[in-house]
CSV table of C-alpha atoms in Angstrom, one decimal:
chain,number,residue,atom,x,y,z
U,91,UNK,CA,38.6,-48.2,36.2
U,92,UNK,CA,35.1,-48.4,35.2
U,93,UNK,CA,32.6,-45.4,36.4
U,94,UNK,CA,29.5,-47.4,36.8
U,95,UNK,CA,25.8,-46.2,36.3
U,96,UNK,CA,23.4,-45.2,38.9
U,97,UNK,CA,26.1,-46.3,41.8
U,98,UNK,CA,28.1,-45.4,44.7
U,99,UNK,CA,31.3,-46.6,43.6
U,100,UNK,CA,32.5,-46.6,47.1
U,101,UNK,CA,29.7,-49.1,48.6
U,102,UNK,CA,28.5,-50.9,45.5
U,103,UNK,CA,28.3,-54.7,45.3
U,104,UNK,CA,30.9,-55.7,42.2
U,105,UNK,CA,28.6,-56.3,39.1
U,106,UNK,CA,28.1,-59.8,37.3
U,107,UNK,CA,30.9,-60.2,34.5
U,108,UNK,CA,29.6,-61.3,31.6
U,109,UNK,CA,31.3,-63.6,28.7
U,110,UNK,CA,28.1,-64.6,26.3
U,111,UNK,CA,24.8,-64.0,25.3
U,112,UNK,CA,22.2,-65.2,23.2
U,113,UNK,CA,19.2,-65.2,23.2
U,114,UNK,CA,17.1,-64.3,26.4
U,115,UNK,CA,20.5,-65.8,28.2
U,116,UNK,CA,23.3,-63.6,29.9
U,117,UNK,CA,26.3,-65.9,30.9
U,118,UNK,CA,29.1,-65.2,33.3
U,119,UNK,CA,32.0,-67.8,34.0
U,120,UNK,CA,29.6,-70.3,35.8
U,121,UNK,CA,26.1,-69.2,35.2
U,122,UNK,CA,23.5,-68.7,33.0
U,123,UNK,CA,20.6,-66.1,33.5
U,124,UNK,CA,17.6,-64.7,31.7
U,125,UNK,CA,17.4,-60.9,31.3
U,126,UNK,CA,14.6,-60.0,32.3
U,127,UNK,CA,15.1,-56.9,31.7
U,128,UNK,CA,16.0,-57.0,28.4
U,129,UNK,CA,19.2,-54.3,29.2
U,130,UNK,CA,17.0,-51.1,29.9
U,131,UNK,CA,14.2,-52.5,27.6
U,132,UNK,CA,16.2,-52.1,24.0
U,133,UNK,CA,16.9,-56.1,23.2
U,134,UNK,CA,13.6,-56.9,22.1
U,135,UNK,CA,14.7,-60.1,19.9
U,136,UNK,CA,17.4,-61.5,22.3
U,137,UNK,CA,20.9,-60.9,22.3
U,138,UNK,CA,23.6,-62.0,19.1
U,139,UNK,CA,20.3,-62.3,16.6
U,140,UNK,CA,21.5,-63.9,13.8
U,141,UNK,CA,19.9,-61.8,11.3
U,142,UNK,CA,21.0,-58.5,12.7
U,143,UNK,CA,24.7,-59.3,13.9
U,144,UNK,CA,25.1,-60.9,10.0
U,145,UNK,CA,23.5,-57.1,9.1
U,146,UNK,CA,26.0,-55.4,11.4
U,147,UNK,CA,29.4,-57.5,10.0
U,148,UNK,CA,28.2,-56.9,6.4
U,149,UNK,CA,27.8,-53.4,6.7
U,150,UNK,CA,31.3,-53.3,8.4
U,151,UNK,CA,33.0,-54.7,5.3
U,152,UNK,CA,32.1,-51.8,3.2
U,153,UNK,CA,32.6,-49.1,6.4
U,154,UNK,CA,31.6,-48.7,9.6
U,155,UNK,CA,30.8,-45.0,9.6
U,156,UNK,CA,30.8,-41.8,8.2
U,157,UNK,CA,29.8,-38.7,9.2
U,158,UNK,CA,26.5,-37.4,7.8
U,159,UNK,CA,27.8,-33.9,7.2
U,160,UNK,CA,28.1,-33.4,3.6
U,161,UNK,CA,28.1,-37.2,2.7
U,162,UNK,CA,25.3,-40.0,3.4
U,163,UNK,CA,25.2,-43.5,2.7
U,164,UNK,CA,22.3,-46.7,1.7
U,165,UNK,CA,21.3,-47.4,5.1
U,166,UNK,CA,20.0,-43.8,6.5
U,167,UNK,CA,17.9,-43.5,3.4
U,168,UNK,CA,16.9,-46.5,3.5
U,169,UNK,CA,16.1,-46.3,7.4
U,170,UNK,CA,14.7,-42.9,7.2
U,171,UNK,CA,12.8,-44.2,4.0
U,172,UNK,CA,11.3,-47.1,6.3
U,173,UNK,CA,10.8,-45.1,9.5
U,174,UNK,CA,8.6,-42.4,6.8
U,175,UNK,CA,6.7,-45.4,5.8
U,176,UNK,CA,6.3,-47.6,8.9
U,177,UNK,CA,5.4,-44.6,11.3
U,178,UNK,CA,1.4,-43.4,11.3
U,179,UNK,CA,0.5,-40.2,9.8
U,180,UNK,CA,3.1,-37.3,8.4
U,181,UNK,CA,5.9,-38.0,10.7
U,182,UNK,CA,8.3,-38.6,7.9
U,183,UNK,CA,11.6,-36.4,8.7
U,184,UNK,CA,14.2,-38.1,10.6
U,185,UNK,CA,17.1,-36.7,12.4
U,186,UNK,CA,19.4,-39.2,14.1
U,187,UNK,CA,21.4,-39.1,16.7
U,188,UNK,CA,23.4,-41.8,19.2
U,189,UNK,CA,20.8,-42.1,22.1
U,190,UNK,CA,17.8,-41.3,23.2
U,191,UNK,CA,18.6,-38.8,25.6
U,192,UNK,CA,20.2,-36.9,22.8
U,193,UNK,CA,17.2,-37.5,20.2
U,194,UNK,CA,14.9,-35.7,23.6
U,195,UNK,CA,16.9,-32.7,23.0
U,196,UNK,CA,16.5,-32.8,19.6
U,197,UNK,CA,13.0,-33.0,19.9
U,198,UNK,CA,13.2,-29.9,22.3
U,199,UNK,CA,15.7,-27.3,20.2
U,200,UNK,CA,13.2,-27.9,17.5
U,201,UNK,CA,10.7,-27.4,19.6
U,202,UNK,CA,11.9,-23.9,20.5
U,203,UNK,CA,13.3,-23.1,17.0
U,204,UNK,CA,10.1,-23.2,15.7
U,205,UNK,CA,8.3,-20.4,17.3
U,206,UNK,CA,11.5,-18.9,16.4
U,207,UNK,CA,12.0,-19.5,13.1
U,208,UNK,CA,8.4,-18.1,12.9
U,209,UNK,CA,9.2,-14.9,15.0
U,210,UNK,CA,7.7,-15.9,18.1
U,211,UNK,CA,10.4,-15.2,21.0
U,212,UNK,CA,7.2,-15.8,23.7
U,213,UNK,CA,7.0,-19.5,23.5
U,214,UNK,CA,9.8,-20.4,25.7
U,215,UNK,CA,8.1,-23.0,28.4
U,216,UNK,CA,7.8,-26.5,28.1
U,217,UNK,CA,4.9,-28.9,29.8
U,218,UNK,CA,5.8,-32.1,30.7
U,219,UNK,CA,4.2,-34.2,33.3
U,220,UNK,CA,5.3,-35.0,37.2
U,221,UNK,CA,7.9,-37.9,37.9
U,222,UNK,CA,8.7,-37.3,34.0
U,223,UNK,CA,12.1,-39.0,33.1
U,224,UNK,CA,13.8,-38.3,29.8
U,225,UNK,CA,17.2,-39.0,30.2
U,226,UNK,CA,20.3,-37.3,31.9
U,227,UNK,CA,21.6,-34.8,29.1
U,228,UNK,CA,20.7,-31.3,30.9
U,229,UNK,CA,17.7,-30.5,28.9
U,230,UNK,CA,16.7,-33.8,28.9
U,231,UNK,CA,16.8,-33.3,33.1
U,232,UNK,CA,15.3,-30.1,33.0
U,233,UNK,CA,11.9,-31.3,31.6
U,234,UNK,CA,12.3,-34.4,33.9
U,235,UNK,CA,10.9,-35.0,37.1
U,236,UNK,CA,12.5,-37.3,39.4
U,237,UNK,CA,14.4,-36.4,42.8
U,238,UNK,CA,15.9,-39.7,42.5
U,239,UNK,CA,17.9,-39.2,39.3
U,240,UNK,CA,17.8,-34.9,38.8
U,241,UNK,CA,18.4,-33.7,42.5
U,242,UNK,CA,22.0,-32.1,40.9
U,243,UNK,CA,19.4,-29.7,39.3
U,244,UNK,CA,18.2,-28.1,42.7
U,245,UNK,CA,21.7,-26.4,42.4
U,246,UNK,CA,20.1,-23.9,40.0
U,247,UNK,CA,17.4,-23.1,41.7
U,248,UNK,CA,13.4,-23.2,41.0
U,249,UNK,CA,12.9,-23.9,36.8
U,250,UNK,CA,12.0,-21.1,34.6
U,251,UNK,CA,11.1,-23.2,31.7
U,252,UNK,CA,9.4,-26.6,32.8
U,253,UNK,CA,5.7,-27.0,34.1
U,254,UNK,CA,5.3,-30.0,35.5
U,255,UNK,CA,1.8,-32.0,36.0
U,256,UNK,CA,0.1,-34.7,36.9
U,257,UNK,CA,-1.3,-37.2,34.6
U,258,UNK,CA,-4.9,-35.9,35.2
U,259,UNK,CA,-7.3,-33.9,32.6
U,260,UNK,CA,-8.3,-31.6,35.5
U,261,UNK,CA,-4.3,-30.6,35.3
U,262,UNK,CA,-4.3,-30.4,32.2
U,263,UNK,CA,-6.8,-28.3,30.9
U,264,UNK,CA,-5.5,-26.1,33.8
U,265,UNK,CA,-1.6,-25.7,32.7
U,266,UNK,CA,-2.9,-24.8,29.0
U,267,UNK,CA,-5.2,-22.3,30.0
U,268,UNK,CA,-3.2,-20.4,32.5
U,269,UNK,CA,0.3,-21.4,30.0
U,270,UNK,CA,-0.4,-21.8,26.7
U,271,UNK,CA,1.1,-18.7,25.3
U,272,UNK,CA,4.5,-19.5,26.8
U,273,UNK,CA,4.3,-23.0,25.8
U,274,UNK,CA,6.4,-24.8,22.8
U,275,UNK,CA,5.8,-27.7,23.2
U,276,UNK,CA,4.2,-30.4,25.9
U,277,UNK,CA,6.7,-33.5,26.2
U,278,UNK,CA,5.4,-37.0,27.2
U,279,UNK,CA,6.3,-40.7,28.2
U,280,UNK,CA,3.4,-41.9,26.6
U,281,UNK,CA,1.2,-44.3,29.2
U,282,UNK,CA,4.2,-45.8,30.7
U,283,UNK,CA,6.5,-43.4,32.8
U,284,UNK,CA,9.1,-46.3,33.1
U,285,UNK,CA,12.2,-44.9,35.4
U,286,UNK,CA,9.1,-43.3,38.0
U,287,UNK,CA,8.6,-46.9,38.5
U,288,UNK,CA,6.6,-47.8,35.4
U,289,UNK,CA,3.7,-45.4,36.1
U,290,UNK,CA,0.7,-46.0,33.9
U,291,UNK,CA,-2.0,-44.0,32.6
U,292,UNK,CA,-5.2,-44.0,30.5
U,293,UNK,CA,-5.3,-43.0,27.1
U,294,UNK,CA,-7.7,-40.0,27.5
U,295,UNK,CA,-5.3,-37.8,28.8
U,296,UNK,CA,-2.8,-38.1,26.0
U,297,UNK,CA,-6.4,-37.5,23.8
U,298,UNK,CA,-7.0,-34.3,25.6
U,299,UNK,CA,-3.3,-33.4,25.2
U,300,UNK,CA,-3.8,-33.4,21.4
U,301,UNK,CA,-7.0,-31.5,21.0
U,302,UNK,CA,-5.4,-28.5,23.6
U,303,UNK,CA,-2.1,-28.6,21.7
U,304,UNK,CA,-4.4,-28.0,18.5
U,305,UNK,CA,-6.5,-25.7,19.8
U,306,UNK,CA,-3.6,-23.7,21.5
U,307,UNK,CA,-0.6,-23.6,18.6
U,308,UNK,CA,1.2,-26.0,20.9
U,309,UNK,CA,3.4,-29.0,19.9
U,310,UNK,CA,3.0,-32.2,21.2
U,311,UNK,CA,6.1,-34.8,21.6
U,312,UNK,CA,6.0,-38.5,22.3
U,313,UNK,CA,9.4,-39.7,24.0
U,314,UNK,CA,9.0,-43.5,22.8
U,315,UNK,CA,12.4,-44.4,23.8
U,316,UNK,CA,11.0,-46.7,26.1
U,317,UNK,CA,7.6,-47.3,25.0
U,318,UNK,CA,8.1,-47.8,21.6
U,319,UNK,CA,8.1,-51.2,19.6
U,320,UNK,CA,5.4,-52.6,21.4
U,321,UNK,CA,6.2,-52.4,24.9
U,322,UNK,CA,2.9,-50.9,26.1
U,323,UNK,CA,0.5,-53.2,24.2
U,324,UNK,CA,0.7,-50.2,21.3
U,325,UNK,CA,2.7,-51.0,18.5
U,326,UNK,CA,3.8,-47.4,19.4
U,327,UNK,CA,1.3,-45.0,21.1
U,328,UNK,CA,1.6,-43.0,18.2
U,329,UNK,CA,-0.4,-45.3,16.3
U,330,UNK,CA,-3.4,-44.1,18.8
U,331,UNK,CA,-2.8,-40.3,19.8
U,332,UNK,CA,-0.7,-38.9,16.9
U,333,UNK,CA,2.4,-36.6,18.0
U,334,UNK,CA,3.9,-33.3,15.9
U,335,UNK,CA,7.6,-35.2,17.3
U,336,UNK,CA,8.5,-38.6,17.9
U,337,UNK,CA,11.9,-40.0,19.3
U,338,UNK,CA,12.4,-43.4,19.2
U,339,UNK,CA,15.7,-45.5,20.6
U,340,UNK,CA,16.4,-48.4,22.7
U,341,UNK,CA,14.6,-51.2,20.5
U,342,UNK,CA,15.1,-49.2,17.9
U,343,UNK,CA,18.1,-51.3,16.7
U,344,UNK,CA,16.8,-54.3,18.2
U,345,UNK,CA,19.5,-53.1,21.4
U,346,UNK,CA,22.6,-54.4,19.4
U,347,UNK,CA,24.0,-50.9,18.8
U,348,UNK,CA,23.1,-47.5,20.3
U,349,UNK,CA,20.5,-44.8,17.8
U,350,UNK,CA,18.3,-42.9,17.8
U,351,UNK,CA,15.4,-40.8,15.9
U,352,UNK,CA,13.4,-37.9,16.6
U,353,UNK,CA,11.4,-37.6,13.8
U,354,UNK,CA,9.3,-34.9,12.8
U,355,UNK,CA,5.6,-34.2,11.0
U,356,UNK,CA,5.7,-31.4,7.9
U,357,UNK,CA,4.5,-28.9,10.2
U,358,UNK,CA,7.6,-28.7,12.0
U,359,UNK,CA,10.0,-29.6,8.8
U,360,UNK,CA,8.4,-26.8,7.2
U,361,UNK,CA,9.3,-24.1,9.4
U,362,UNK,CA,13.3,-24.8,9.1
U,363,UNK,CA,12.7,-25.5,5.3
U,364,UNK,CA,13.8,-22.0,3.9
U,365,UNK,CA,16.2,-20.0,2.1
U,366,UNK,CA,17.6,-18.3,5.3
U,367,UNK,CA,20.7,-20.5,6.2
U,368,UNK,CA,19.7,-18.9,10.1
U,369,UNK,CA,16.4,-20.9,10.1
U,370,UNK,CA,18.3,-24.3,9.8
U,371,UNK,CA,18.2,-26.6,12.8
U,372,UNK,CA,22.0,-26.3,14.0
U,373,UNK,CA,22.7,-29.7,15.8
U,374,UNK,CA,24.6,-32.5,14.3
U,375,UNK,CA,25.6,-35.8,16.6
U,376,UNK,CA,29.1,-37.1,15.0
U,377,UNK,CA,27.6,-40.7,15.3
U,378,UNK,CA,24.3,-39.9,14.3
U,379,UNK,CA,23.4,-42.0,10.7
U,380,UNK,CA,25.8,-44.6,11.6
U,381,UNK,CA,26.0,-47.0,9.0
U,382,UNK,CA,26.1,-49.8,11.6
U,383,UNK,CA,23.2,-49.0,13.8
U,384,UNK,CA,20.9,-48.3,10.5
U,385,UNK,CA,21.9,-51.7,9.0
U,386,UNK,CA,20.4,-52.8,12.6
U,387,UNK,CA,17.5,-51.1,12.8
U,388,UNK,CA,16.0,-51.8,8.9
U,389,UNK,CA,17.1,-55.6,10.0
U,390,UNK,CA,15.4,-54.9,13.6
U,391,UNK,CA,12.1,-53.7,12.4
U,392,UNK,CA,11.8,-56.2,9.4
U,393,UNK,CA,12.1,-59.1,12.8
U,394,UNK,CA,9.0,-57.0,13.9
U,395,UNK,CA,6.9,-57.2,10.9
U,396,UNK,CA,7.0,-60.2,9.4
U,397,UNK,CA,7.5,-62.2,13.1
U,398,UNK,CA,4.2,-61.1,14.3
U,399,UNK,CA,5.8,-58.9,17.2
U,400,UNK,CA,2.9,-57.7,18.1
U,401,UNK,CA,1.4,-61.3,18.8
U,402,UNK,CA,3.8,-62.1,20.8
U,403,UNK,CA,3.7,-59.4,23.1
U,404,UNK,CA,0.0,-60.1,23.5
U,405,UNK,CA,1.0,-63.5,24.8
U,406,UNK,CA,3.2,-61.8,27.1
U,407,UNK,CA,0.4,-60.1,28.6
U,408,UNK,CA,-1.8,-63.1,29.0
U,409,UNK,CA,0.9,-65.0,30.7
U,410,UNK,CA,1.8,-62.3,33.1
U,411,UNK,CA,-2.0,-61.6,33.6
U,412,UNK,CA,-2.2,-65.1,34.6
U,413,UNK,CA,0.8,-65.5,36.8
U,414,UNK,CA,0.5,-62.1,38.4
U,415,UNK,CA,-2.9,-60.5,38.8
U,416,UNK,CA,-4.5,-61.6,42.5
U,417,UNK,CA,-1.0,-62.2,43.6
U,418,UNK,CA,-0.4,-60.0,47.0
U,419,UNK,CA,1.6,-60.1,49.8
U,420,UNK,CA,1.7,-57.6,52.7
U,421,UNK,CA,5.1,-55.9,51.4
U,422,UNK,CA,3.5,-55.1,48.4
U,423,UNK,CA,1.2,-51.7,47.3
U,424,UNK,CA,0.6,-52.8,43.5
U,425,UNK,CA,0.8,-54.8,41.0
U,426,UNK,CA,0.9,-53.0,37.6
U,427,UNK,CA,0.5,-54.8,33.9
U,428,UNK,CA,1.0,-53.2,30.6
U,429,UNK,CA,1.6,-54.6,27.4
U,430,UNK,CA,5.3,-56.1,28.1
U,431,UNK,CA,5.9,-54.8,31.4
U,432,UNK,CA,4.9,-56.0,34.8
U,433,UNK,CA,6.1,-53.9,37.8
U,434,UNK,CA,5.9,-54.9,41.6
U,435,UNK,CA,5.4,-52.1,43.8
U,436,UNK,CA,6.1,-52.4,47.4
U,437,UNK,CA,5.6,-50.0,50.6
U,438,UNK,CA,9.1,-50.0,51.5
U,439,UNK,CA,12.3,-50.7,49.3
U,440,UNK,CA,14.3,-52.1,51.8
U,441,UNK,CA,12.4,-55.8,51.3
U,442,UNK,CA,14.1,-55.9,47.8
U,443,UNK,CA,17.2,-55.8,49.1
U,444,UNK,CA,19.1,-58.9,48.6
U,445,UNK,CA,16.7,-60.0,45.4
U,446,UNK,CA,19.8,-59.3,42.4
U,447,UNK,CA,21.4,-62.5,44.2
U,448,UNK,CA,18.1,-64.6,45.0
U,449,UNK,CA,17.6,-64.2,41.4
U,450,UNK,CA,20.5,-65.1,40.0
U,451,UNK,CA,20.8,-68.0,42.2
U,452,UNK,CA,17.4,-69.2,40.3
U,453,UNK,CA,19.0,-68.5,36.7
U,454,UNK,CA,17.2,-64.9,36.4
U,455,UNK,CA,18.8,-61.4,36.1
U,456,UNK,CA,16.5,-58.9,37.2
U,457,UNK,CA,17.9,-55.4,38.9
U,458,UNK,CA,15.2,-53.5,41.5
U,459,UNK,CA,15.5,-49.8,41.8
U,460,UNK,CA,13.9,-48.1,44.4
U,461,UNK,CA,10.3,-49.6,45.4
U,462,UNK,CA,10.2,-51.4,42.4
U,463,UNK,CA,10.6,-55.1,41.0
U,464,UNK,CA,10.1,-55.1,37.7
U,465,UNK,CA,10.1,-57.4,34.3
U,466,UNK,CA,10.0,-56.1,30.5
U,467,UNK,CA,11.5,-59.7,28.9
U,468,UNK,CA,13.0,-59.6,25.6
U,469,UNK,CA,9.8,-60.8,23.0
U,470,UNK,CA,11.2,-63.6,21.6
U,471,UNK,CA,11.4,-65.2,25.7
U,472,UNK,CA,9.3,-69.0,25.7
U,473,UNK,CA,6.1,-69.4,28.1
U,474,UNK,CA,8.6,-71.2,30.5
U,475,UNK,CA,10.9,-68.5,30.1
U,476,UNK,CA,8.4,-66.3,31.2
U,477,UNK,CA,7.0,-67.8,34.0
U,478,UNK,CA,9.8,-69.1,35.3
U,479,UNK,CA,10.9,-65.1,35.6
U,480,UNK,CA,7.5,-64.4,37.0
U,481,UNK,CA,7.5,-66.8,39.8
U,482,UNK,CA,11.0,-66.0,40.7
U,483,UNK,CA,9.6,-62.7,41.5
U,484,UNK,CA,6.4,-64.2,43.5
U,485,UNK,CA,9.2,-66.6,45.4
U,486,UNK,CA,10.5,-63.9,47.0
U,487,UNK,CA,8.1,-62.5,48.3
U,488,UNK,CA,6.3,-66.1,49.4
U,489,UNK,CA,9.6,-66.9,50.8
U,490,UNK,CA,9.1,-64.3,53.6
């Protein structure tokens, strides 16, 4: 039996079996829906993409992985070459791994390893910001803030390592000045804090965040899991506000195949780069490199480049701009727009219950968490696709 996801197994609602997809379309015995959601935000060109399923096959006739330990292979140099070239500034060393939790602690052991490597033993505290969510390895949890998702943590008691803060400068400049020789590193869902109910933030703070992780020794680390590829308007906020560490997943491989990439300036390279087989960074996913999910990603980001991604998700903005902005009813507290993501927040989750099955009766997949309705629509979705999703999600409230 199936452990599902985020569920009471004992009281949840049997989930929608699914036969096919393609495209923007899920189907199940005797429907057809449109994700709207493009499963957790990773299939950015549609599911069973021709060009990256016919990437996947070929590489599966020569072999579908080996391990990276002692042996490599044409598609992680070639995807570590691209990721060196396609990313701004230095961030040119990639370490893979099979998720993007995984890829968070990544970022974080190097993080800690190097003040170490360096002789620094101080520097073992980590800022990250309130409502943070980086996934649900432990570490990844630790520097995460969200009752909803980390309560199991209150077992241990009050954290020794995290800070947590809110997105304001005030904050900020306060945390680094009363922290900043115990700090490593500050981690970051840069302007879109998706699982706290796609939060949103200006620009500025990440700004300041650079400039005190300069002036303080401090590294800064961009969790573009989520955020990455576009979804925030940025082709990744890193093109703006330039990290020391960047990990990338989800959309990474276009959501065909789980990877990931934490990927590192020369700052941080250098300090592991050494003679002393101690100063190494001792981690090593089995999966990470796979042959399969690299063939996806160099296929996955070429889609990106020479499709215009970028324009398209600018269309996606308009449209949702127009269908959603001025839109209110009195169960709702916000409307929030960025880049590909609209999120409907309302004063009390309870009047989203029932919406899963008003949706799919109207051809739409969409799954509500919390106090929040939400859409991030695969990029290669039509206008009518998109505001057929869109006023699905104003029907139910107008149907009320």
């Amino acid at each position: 039996m199936i452990w599902y996801p985020y569920e009471q197994m004992k009281t949840m609602k049997p989930p929608y079996k699914i036969v096919d997809a393609e495209g923007v379309y899920l189907y199940t015995e005797d429907n057809k829906m449109i994700d709207s959601i493009s499963s957790w935000w990773s299939t950015i060109h549609g599911y069973k993409h021709p060009v990256i399923t016919q990437a996947i096959k070929d590489q599966a006739d020569k072999f579908s992985h080996v391990m990276l330990g002692g042996l490599t292979h044409d598609p992680a140099l070639e995807l570590s070459a691209k990721l060196a070239e396609w990313l701004p500034g230095d961030l040119d060393y990639c370490f893979f791994s099979d998720s993007g939790s995984v890829g968070v602690e990544v970022a974080l052991k190097m993080a800690l390893q190097y003040y170490v490597n360096q002789g620094d033993m101080e520097r073992t505290k980590v800022l990250a910001l309130q409502n943070a969510y980086h996934g649900d390895t432990f570490k990844a949890m630790e520097v995460g803030d969200d009752e909803d998702y980390h309560f199991i943590l209150e077992a241990y008691g009050e954290k020794k390592y995290v800070i947590n803060i809110p997105t304001e400068i005030s904050a900020l400049e306060e945390a680094f000045a009363k922290h900043h020789r115990e700090l490593n590193c500050m981690i970051v869902e840069p302007l879109l804090q998706g699982a706290a109910g796609m939060l949103m933030y200006d620009i500025s703070f990440l700004q300041r965040a650079r400039e005190l992780c300069d002036e303080y020794g401090v590294l800064l680390i961009f969790d573009e899991v989520a955020t990455g590829f576009g979804r925030t308007g940025h082709r990744f906020v890193a093109d703006v506000v330039l990290p020391d560490i960047l990990v990338l997943g989800k959309a990474l491989t276009g959501g065909h195949i789980g990877h990931a990439a934490t990927v590192a300036n020369h700052k941080v390279y250098d300090a592991f780069y050494s003679d002393d087989p101690e100063k190494a960074l001792m981690h090593g996913p089995t999966f990470m490199g796979n042959p399969l999910a690299c063939s996806a990603a160099l296929k996955s980001i070429q889609l990106f480049e020479e499709e215009h991604y970028m324009d398209k998700i600018h269309r996606i903005t308009e449209i949702t701009r127009e269908e959603m902005e001025g839109f209110t009813a009195p169960e709702i507290k916000e409307i929030r727009i960025m880049g590909g993501c609209v999120c409907i927040e309302v004063h009390d989750g309870a009047c989203l219950k029932g919406f899963p099955e008003f949706a799919y009766e109207r051809g739409v997949f969409n799954r509500p968490f919390l106090n929040f309705l939400y859409a991030m629509a695969p990029y290669i979705i039509t206008e009518d696709e998109l505001r057929h999703v869109l006023r699905t999600m104003k029907a139910w409230f107008e149907g009320k």
